[in-house]
Amino acid sequence: MKLRERTEYLWDKYGFIPQKKLGQNFLIDPGIVNRIIEALKLSKKDIVLEIGAGTGVLTERLIPL
């Protein structure tokens, strides 16, 4: 399932309606997720605190690092 489809599925499943006025933005482009991961240049010693994890797209990619 593509990220956009997955995000919309979760919104529908839980009755969530994103509100731009609250600054709610969601990662739906895998290319952007990849660029974020690459830019972080994380090592095994790094500790990451993700605030506002949304649907967990970035979290899933961070776990194996």
PDB file with one MODEL, atoms N, CA, C and O in Angstrom:
MODEL        1
ATOM      1  N   MET A   1       0.844  -1.175   0.000  1.00  0.00           N
ATOM      2  CA  MET A   1       0.000   0.000   0.000  1.00  0.00           C
ATOM      3  C   MET A   1       0.898   1.249   0.000  1.00  0.00           C
ATOM      4  O   MET A   1       1.854   1.327   0.771  1.00  0.00           O
ATOM      5  N   LYS A   2       0.593   2.204  -0.849  1.00  0.00           N
ATOM      6  CA  LYS A   2       1.362   3.442  -0.921  1.00  0.00           C
ATOM      7  C   LYS A   2       1.119   4.275   0.333  1.00  0.00           C
ATOM      8  O   LYS A   2       0.101   4.125   1.010  1.00  0.00           O
ATOM      9  N   LEU A   3       2.076   5.160   0.630  1.00  0.00           N
ATOM     10  CA  LEU A   3       1.983   5.960   1.855  1.00  0.00           C
ATOM     11  C   LEU A   3       0.715   6.805   1.898  1.00  0.00           C
ATOM     12  O   LEU A   3       0.069   6.898   2.942  1.00  0.00           O
ATOM     13  N   ARG A   4       0.356   7.414   0.787  1.00  0.00           N
ATOM     14  CA  ARG A   4      -0.856   8.243   0.779  1.00  0.00           C
ATOM     15  C   ARG A   4      -2.093   7.391   1.053  1.00  0.00           C
ATOM     16  O   ARG A   4      -2.962   7.779   1.834  1.00  0.00           O
ATOM     17  N   GLU A   5      -2.167   6.221   0.399  1.00  0.00           N
ATOM     18  CA  GLU A   5      -3.309   5.316   0.605  1.00  0.00           C
ATOM     19  C   GLU A   5      -3.366   4.842   2.053  1.00  0.00           C
ATOM     20  O   GLU A   5      -4.439   4.779   2.654  1.00  0.00           O
ATOM     21  N   ARG A   6      -2.215   4.513   2.601  1.00  0.00           N
ATOM     22  CA  ARG A   6      -2.148   4.037   3.987  1.00  0.00           C
ATOM     23  C   ARG A   6      -2.603   5.125   4.956  1.00  0.00           C
ATOM     24  O   ARG A   6      -3.353   4.862   5.897  1.00  0.00           O
ATOM     25  N   THR A   7      -2.140   6.345   4.712  1.00  0.00           N
ATOM     26  CA  THR A   7      -2.511   7.466   5.572  1.00  0.00           C
ATOM     27  C   THR A   7      -4.010   7.718   5.514  1.00  0.00           C
ATOM     28  O   THR A   7      -4.658   7.890   6.546  1.00  0.00           O
ATOM     29  N   GLU A   8      -4.559   7.739   4.302  1.00  0.00           N
ATOM     30  CA  GLU A   8      -5.997   7.967   4.157  1.00  0.00           C
ATOM     31  C   GLU A   8      -6.813   6.822   4.755  1.00  0.00           C
ATOM     32  O   GLU A   8      -7.885   7.046   5.317  1.00  0.00           O
ATOM     33  N   TYR A   9      -6.306   5.603   4.634  1.00  0.00           N
ATOM     34  CA  TYR A   9      -6.973   4.447   5.245  1.00  0.00           C
ATOM     35  C   TYR A   9      -7.063   4.630   6.767  1.00  0.00           C
ATOM     36  O   TYR A   9      -8.116   4.416   7.368  1.00  0.00           O
ATOM     37  N   LEU A  10      -5.943   5.028   7.372  1.00  0.00           N
ATOM     38  CA  LEU A  10      -5.929   5.222   8.825  1.00  0.00           C
ATOM     39  C   LEU A  10      -6.850   6.357   9.246  1.00  0.00           C
ATOM     40  O   LEU A  10      -7.522   6.266  10.274  1.00  0.00           O
ATOM     41  N   TRP A  11      -6.883   7.429   8.456  1.00  0.00           N
ATOM     42  CA  TRP A  11      -7.794   8.529   8.774  1.00  0.00           C
ATOM     43  C   TRP A  11      -9.237   8.040   8.761  1.00  0.00           C
ATOM     44  O   TRP A  11     -10.017   8.335   9.666  1.00  0.00           O
ATOM     45  N   ASP A  12      -9.574   7.286   7.717  1.00  0.00           N
ATOM     46  CA  ASP A  12     -10.943   6.767   7.599  1.00  0.00           C
ATOM     47  C   ASP A  12     -11.267   5.790   8.726  1.00  0.00           C
ATOM     48  O   ASP A  12     -12.345   5.843   9.318  1.00  0.00           O
ATOM     49  N   LYS A  13     -10.321   4.902   9.012  1.00  0.00           N
ATOM     50  CA  LYS A  13     -10.543   3.880  10.028  1.00  0.00           C
ATOM     51  C   LYS A  13     -10.834   4.489  11.404  1.00  0.00           C
ATOM     52  O   LYS A  13     -11.689   4.003  12.144  1.00  0.00           O
ATOM     53  N   TYR A  14     -10.110   5.557  11.727  1.00  0.00           N
ATOM     54  CA  TYR A  14     -10.244   6.151  13.054  1.00  0.00           C
ATOM     55  C   TYR A  14     -11.038   7.461  13.053  1.00  0.00           C
ATOM     56  O   TYR A  14     -11.107   8.147  14.073  1.00  0.00           O
ATOM     57  N   GLY A  15     -11.635   7.805  11.912  1.00  0.00           N
ATOM     58  CA  GLY A  15     -12.461   9.000  11.841  1.00  0.00           C
ATOM     59  C   GLY A  15     -11.690  10.291  12.050  1.00  0.00           C
ATOM     60  O   GLY A  15     -12.213  11.253  12.612  1.00  0.00           O
ATOM     61  N   PHE A  16     -10.458  10.308  11.600  1.00  0.00           N
ATOM     62  CA  PHE A  16      -9.590  11.473  11.789  1.00  0.00           C
ATOM     63  C   PHE A  16      -9.719  12.428  10.610  1.00  0.00           C
ATOM     64  O   PHE A  16      -9.722  12.002   9.454  1.00  0.00           O
ATOM     65  N   ILE A  17      -9.826  13.702  10.903  1.00  0.00           N
ATOM     66  CA  ILE A  17      -9.853  14.727   9.869  1.00  0.00           C
ATOM     67  C   ILE A  17      -8.709  15.692  10.166  1.00  0.00           C
ATOM     68  O   ILE A  17      -8.775  16.444  11.138  1.00  0.00           O
ATOM     69  N   PRO A  18      -7.649  15.680   9.332  1.00  0.00           N
ATOM     70  CA  PRO A  18      -6.513  16.570   9.584  1.00  0.00           C
ATOM     71  C   PRO A  18      -6.933  18.039   9.484  1.00  0.00           C
ATOM     72  O   PRO A  18      -7.763  18.413   8.656  1.00  0.00           O
ATOM     73  N   GLN A  19      -6.339  18.855  10.346  1.00  0.00           N
ATOM     74  CA  GLN A  19      -6.672  20.271  10.376  1.00  0.00           C
ATOM     75  C   GLN A  19      -5.427  21.109  10.130  1.00  0.00           C
ATOM     76  O   GLN A  19      -4.534  21.184  10.974  1.00  0.00           O
ATOM     77  N   LYS A  20      -5.384  21.731   8.973  1.00  0.00           N
ATOM     78  CA  LYS A  20      -4.227  22.535   8.605  1.00  0.00           C
ATOM     79  C   LYS A  20      -3.986  23.672   9.607  1.00  0.00           C
ATOM     80  O   LYS A  20      -2.841  24.043   9.864  1.00  0.00           O
ATOM     81  N   LYS A  21      -5.076  24.226  10.174  1.00  0.00           N
ATOM     82  CA  LYS A  21      -4.923  25.337  11.127  1.00  0.00           C
ATOM     83  C   LYS A  21      -4.147  24.916  12.378  1.00  0.00           C
ATOM     84  O   LYS A  21      -3.610  25.760  13.096  1.00  0.00           O
ATOM     85  N   LEU A  22      -4.092  23.613  12.630  1.00  0.00           N
ATOM     86  CA  LEU A  22      -3.317  23.084  13.757  1.00  0.00           C
ATOM     87  C   LEU A  22      -1.906  22.673  13.330  1.00  0.00           C
ATOM     88  O   LEU A  22      -1.132  22.146  14.129  1.00  0.00           O
ATOM     89  N   GLY A  23      -1.586  22.921  12.063  1.00  0.00           N
ATOM     90  CA  GLY A  23      -0.262  22.584  11.553  1.00  0.00           C
ATOM     91  C   GLY A  23      -0.071  21.103  11.301  1.00  0.00           C
ATOM     92  O   GLY A  23       1.059  20.615  11.299  1.00  0.00           O
ATOM     93  N   GLN A  24      -1.159  20.383  11.089  1.00  0.00           N
ATOM     94  CA  GLN A  24      -1.068  18.944  10.872  1.00  0.00           C
ATOM     95  C   GLN A  24      -0.685  18.660   9.423  1.00  0.00           C
ATOM     96  O   GLN A  24      -1.437  18.951   8.493  1.00  0.00           O
ATOM     97  N   ASN A  25       0.494  18.089   9.258  1.00  0.00           N
ATOM     98  CA  ASN A  25       1.016  17.696   7.954  1.00  0.00           C
ATOM     99  C   ASN A  25       1.518  16.269   8.078  1.00  0.00           C
ATOM    100  O   ASN A  25       2.048  15.877   9.118  1.00  0.00           O
ATOM    101  N   PHE A  26       1.350  15.492   7.011  1.00  0.00           N
ATOM    102  CA  PHE A  26       1.704  14.074   7.068  1.00  0.00           C
ATOM    103  C   PHE A  26       2.611  13.704   5.914  1.00  0.00           C
ATOM    104  O   PHE A  26       2.411  14.149   4.783  1.00  0.00           O
ATOM    105  N   LEU A  27       3.619  12.880   6.208  1.00  0.00           N
ATOM    106  CA  LEU A  27       4.529  12.395   5.174  1.00  0.00           C
ATOM    107  C   LEU A  27       3.812  11.364   4.312  1.00  0.00           C
ATOM    108  O   LEU A  27       3.382  10.322   4.806  1.00  0.00           O
ATOM    109  N   ILE A  28       3.685  11.661   3.021  1.00  0.00           N
ATOM    110  CA  ILE A  28       3.057  10.701   2.105  1.00  0.00           C
ATOM    111  C   ILE A  28       3.940  10.447   0.890  1.00  0.00           C
ATOM    112  O   ILE A  28       3.563   9.704  -0.016  1.00  0.00           O
ATOM    113  N   ASP A  29       5.122  11.071   0.874  1.00  0.00           N
ATOM    114  CA  ASP A  29       6.045  10.913  -0.253  1.00  0.00           C
ATOM    115  C   ASP A  29       7.260  10.116   0.220  1.00  0.00           C
ATOM    116  O   ASP A  29       8.046  10.610   1.028  1.00  0.00           O
ATOM    117  N   PRO A  30       7.423   8.871  -0.282  1.00  0.00           N
ATOM    118  CA  PRO A  30       8.562   8.059   0.166  1.00  0.00           C
ATOM    119  C   PRO A  30       9.908   8.703  -0.152  1.00  0.00           C
ATOM    120  O   PRO A  30      10.892   8.463   0.547  1.00  0.00           O
ATOM    121  N   GLY A  31       9.955   9.513  -1.195  1.00  0.00           N
ATOM    122  CA  GLY A  31      11.199  10.207  -1.533  1.00  0.00           C
ATOM    123  C   GLY A  31      11.614  11.178  -0.439  1.00  0.00           C
ATOM    124  O   GLY A  31      12.799  11.298  -0.125  1.00  0.00           O
ATOM    125  N   ILE A  32      10.648  11.863   0.135  1.00  0.00           N
ATOM    126  CA  ILE A  32      10.940  12.802   1.233  1.00  0.00           C
ATOM    127  C   ILE A  32      11.388  12.035   2.469  1.00  0.00           C
ATOM    128  O   ILE A  32      12.319  12.452   3.158  1.00  0.00           O
ATOM    129  N   VAL A  33      10.734  10.925   2.749  1.00  0.00           N
ATOM    130  CA  VAL A  33      11.136  10.088   3.894  1.00  0.00           C
ATOM    131  C   VAL A  33      12.587   9.652   3.713  1.00  0.00           C
ATOM    132  O   VAL A  33      13.379   9.737   4.652  1.00  0.00           O
ATOM    133  N   ASN A  34      12.940   9.190   2.526  1.00  0.00           N
ATOM    134  CA  ASN A  34      14.317   8.763   2.250  1.00  0.00           C
ATOM    135  C   ASN A  34      15.306   9.913   2.427  1.00  0.00           C
ATOM    136  O   ASN A  34      16.388   9.722   2.984  1.00  0.00           O
ATOM    137  N   ARG A  35      14.941  11.098   1.959  1.00  0.00           N
ATOM    138  CA  ARG A  35      15.838  12.252   2.086  1.00  0.00           C
ATOM    139  C   ARG A  35      16.041  12.634   3.551  1.00  0.00           C
ATOM    140  O   ARG A  35      17.143  13.019   3.942  1.00  0.00           O
ATOM    141  N   ILE A  36      15.003  12.531   4.350  1.00  0.00           N
ATOM    142  CA  ILE A  36      15.127  12.828   5.783  1.00  0.00           C
ATOM    143  C   ILE A  36      16.081  11.842   6.437  1.00  0.00           C
ATOM    144  O   ILE A  36      16.983  12.238   7.177  1.00  0.00           O
ATOM    145  N   ILE A  37      15.879  10.547   6.161  1.00  0.00           N
ATOM    146  CA  ILE A  37      16.742   9.499   6.738  1.00  0.00           C
ATOM    147  C   ILE A  37      18.200   9.724   6.348  1.00  0.00           C
ATOM    148  O   ILE A  37      19.094   9.645   7.191  1.00  0.00           O
ATOM    149  N   GLU A  38      18.433  10.003   5.073  1.00  0.00           N
ATOM    150  CA  GLU A  38      19.806  10.235   4.598  1.00  0.00           C
ATOM    151  C   GLU A  38      20.418  11.468   5.256  1.00  0.00           C
ATOM    152  O   GLU A  38      21.592  11.449   5.625  1.00  0.00           O
ATOM    153  N   ALA A  39      19.650  12.528   5.406  1.00  0.00           N
ATOM    154  CA  ALA A  39      20.156  13.777   5.983  1.00  0.00           C
ATOM    155  C   ALA A  39      20.518  13.624   7.466  1.00  0.00           C
ATOM    156  O   ALA A  39      21.387  14.335   7.969  1.00  0.00           O
ATOM    157  N   LEU A  40      19.862  12.711   8.154  1.00  0.00           N
ATOM    158  CA  LEU A  40      20.124  12.526   9.584  1.00  0.00           C
ATOM    159  C   LEU A  40      21.510  11.957   9.859  1.00  0.00           C
ATOM    160  O   LEU A  40      22.115  12.277  10.883  1.00  0.00           O
ATOM    161  N   LYS A  41      22.018  11.124   8.967  1.00  0.00           N
ATOM    162  CA  LYS A  41      23.344  10.512   9.141  1.00  0.00           C
ATOM    163  C   LYS A  41      23.506   9.927  10.546  1.00  0.00           C
ATOM    164  O   LYS A  41      24.461  10.232  11.261  1.00  0.00           O
ATOM    165  N   LEU A  42      22.562   9.092  10.913  1.00  0.00           N
ATOM    166  CA  LEU A  42      22.549   8.514  12.257  1.00  0.00           C
ATOM    167  C   LEU A  42      23.573   7.404  12.415  1.00  0.00           C
ATOM    168  O   LEU A  42      23.879   6.677  11.470  1.00  0.00           O
ATOM    169  N   SER A  43      24.092   7.289  13.623  1.00  0.00           N
ATOM    170  CA  SER A  43      24.947   6.159  13.977  1.00  0.00           C
ATOM    171  C   SER A  43      24.214   5.338  15.034  1.00  0.00           C
ATOM    172  O   SER A  43      23.194   5.775  15.567  1.00  0.00           O
ATOM    173  N   LYS A  44      24.724   4.167  15.331  1.00  0.00           N
ATOM    174  CA  LYS A  44      24.101   3.300  16.334  1.00  0.00           C
ATOM    175  C   LYS A  44      24.078   3.954  17.713  1.00  0.00           C
ATOM    176  O   LYS A  44      23.259   3.583  18.554  1.00  0.00           O
ATOM    177  N   LYS A  45      24.963   4.921  17.958  1.00  0.00           N
ATOM    178  CA  LYS A  45      25.050   5.577  19.261  1.00  0.00           C
ATOM    179  C   LYS A  45      24.037   6.712  19.414  1.00  0.00           C
ATOM    180  O   LYS A  45      23.813   7.190  20.527  1.00  0.00           O
ATOM    181  N   ASP A  46      23.430   7.144  18.328  1.00  0.00           N
ATOM    182  CA  ASP A  46      22.490   8.261  18.389  1.00  0.00           C
ATOM    183  C   ASP A  46      21.170   7.859  19.036  1.00  0.00           C
ATOM    184  O   ASP A  46      20.700   6.731  18.884  1.00  0.00           O
ATOM    185  N   ILE A  47      20.593   8.797  19.752  1.00  0.00           N
ATOM    186  CA  ILE A  47      19.263   8.635  20.337  1.00  0.00           C
ATOM    187  C   ILE A  47      18.349   9.611  19.612  1.00  0.00           C
ATOM    188  O   ILE A  47      18.680  10.786  19.454  1.00  0.00           O
ATOM    189  N   VAL A  48      17.206   9.119  19.176  1.00  0.00           N
ATOM    190  CA  VAL A  48      16.273   9.948  18.413  1.00  0.00           C
ATOM    191  C   VAL A  48      14.968  10.069  19.187  1.00  0.00           C
ATOM    192  O   VAL A  48      14.413   9.073  19.652  1.00  0.00           O
ATOM    193  N   LEU A  49      14.487  11.296  19.320  1.00  0.00           N
ATOM    194  CA  LEU A  49      13.182  11.565  19.908  1.00  0.00           C
ATOM    195  C   LEU A  49      12.329  12.191  18.815  1.00  0.00           C
ATOM    196  O   LEU A  49      12.572  13.321  18.394  1.00  0.00           O
ATOM    197  N   GLU A  50      11.344  11.459  18.368  1.00  0.00           N
ATOM    198  CA  GLU A  50      10.471  11.951  17.308  1.00  0.00           C
ATOM    199  C   GLU A  50       9.213  12.534  17.946  1.00  0.00           C
ATOM    200  O   GLU A  50       8.498  11.845  18.673  1.00  0.00           O
ATOM    201  N   ILE A  51       8.956  13.787  17.672  1.00  0.00           N
ATOM    202  CA  ILE A  51       7.791  14.474  18.236  1.00  0.00           C
ATOM    203  C   ILE A  51       6.750  14.631  17.132  1.00  0.00           C
ATOM    204  O   ILE A  51       7.061  15.107  16.040  1.00  0.00           O
ATOM    205  N   GLY A  52       5.525  14.232  17.421  1.00  0.00           N
ATOM    206  CA  GLY A  52       4.467  14.328  16.416  1.00  0.00           C
ATOM    207  C   GLY A  52       4.658  13.289  15.333  1.00  0.00           C
ATOM    208  O   GLY A  52       4.755  13.626  14.153  1.00  0.00           O
ATOM    209  N   ALA A  53       4.712  12.046  15.720  1.00  0.00           N
ATOM    210  CA  ALA A  53       5.041  10.958  14.794  1.00  0.00           C
ATOM    211  C   ALA A  53       3.964  10.668  13.747  1.00  0.00           C
ATOM    212  O   ALA A  53       4.194   9.883  12.827  1.00  0.00           O
ATOM    213  N   GLY A  54       2.815  11.280  13.877  1.00  0.00           N
ATOM    214  CA  GLY A  54       1.761  11.077  12.872  1.00  0.00           C
ATOM    215  C   GLY A  54       1.360   9.624  12.740  1.00  0.00           C
ATOM    216  O   GLY A  54       0.974   8.991  13.724  1.00  0.00           O
ATOM    217  N   THR A  55       1.446   9.089  11.532  1.00  0.00           N
ATOM    218  CA  THR A  55       1.063   7.696  11.295  1.00  0.00           C
ATOM    219  C   THR A  55       2.241   6.735  11.437  1.00  0.00           C
ATOM    220  O   THR A  55       2.090   5.536  11.203  1.00  0.00           O
ATOM    221  N   GLY A  56       3.401   7.243  11.814  1.00  0.00           N
ATOM    222  CA  GLY A  56       4.551   6.382  12.082  1.00  0.00           C
ATOM    223  C   GLY A  56       5.409   6.048  10.891  1.00  0.00           C
ATOM    224  O   GLY A  56       6.247   5.149  10.973  1.00  0.00           O
ATOM    225  N   VAL A  57       5.229   6.747   9.777  1.00  0.00           N
ATOM    226  CA  VAL A  57       5.994   6.465   8.562  1.00  0.00           C
ATOM    227  C   VAL A  57       7.497   6.623   8.814  1.00  0.00           C
ATOM    228  O   VAL A  57       8.284   5.740   8.475  1.00  0.00           O
ATOM    229  N   LEU A  58       7.884   7.738   9.402  1.00  0.00           N
ATOM    230  CA  LEU A  58       9.301   7.976   9.680  1.00  0.00           C
ATOM    231  C   LEU A  58       9.795   7.049  10.791  1.00  0.00           C
ATOM    232  O   LEU A  58      10.917   6.547  10.731  1.00  0.00           O
ATOM    233  N   THR A  59       8.967   6.828  11.791  1.00  0.00           N
ATOM    234  CA  THR A  59       9.326   5.949  12.906  1.00  0.00           C
ATOM    235  C   THR A  59       9.701   4.558  12.410  1.00  0.00           C
ATOM    236  O   THR A  59      10.696   3.983  12.850  1.00  0.00           O
ATOM    237  N   GLU A  60       8.905   4.022  11.497  1.00  0.00           N
ATOM    238  CA  GLU A  60       9.183   2.688  10.944  1.00  0.00           C
ATOM    239  C   GLU A  60      10.550   2.624  10.280  1.00  0.00           C
ATOM    240  O   GLU A  60      11.244   1.611  10.371  1.00  0.00           O
ATOM    241  N   ARG A  61      10.934   3.695   9.618  1.00  0.00           N
ATOM    242  CA  ARG A  61      12.235   3.723   8.947  1.00  0.00           C
ATOM    243  C   ARG A  61      13.377   3.930   9.931  1.00  0.00           C
ATOM    244  O   ARG A  61      14.503   3.509   9.670  1.00  0.00           O
ATOM    245  N   LEU A  62      13.096   4.578  11.064  1.00  0.00           N
ATOM    246  CA  LEU A  62      14.137   4.833  12.060  1.00  0.00           C
ATOM    247  C   LEU A  62      14.447   3.603  12.905  1.00  0.00           C
ATOM    248  O   LEU A  62      15.585   3.434  13.345  1.00  0.00           O
ATOM    249  N   ILE A  63      13.474   2.755  13.138  1.00  0.00           N
ATOM    250  CA  ILE A  63      13.636   1.611  14.039  1.00  0.00           C
ATOM    251  C   ILE A  63      14.841   0.738  13.691  1.00  0.00           C
ATOM    252  O   ILE A  63      15.646   0.453  14.578  1.00  0.00           O
ATOM    253  N   PRO A  64      15.002   0.299  12.437  1.00  0.00           N
ATOM    254  CA  PRO A  64      16.128  -0.587  12.150  1.00  0.00           C
ATOM    255  C   PRO A  64      17.491   0.093  12.167  1.00  0.00           C
ATOM    256  O   PRO A  64      18.518  -0.586  12.148  1.00  0.00           O
ATOM    257  N   LEU A  65      17.518   1.410  12.203  1.00  0.00           N
ATOM    258  CA  LEU A  65      18.804   2.112  12.214  1.00  0.00           C
ATOM    259  C   LEU A  65      19.408   2.019  13.577  1.00  0.00           C
ATOM    260  O   LEU A  65      20.498   2.545  13.807  1.00  0.00           O
TER     261      LEU A  65
ENDMDL
END
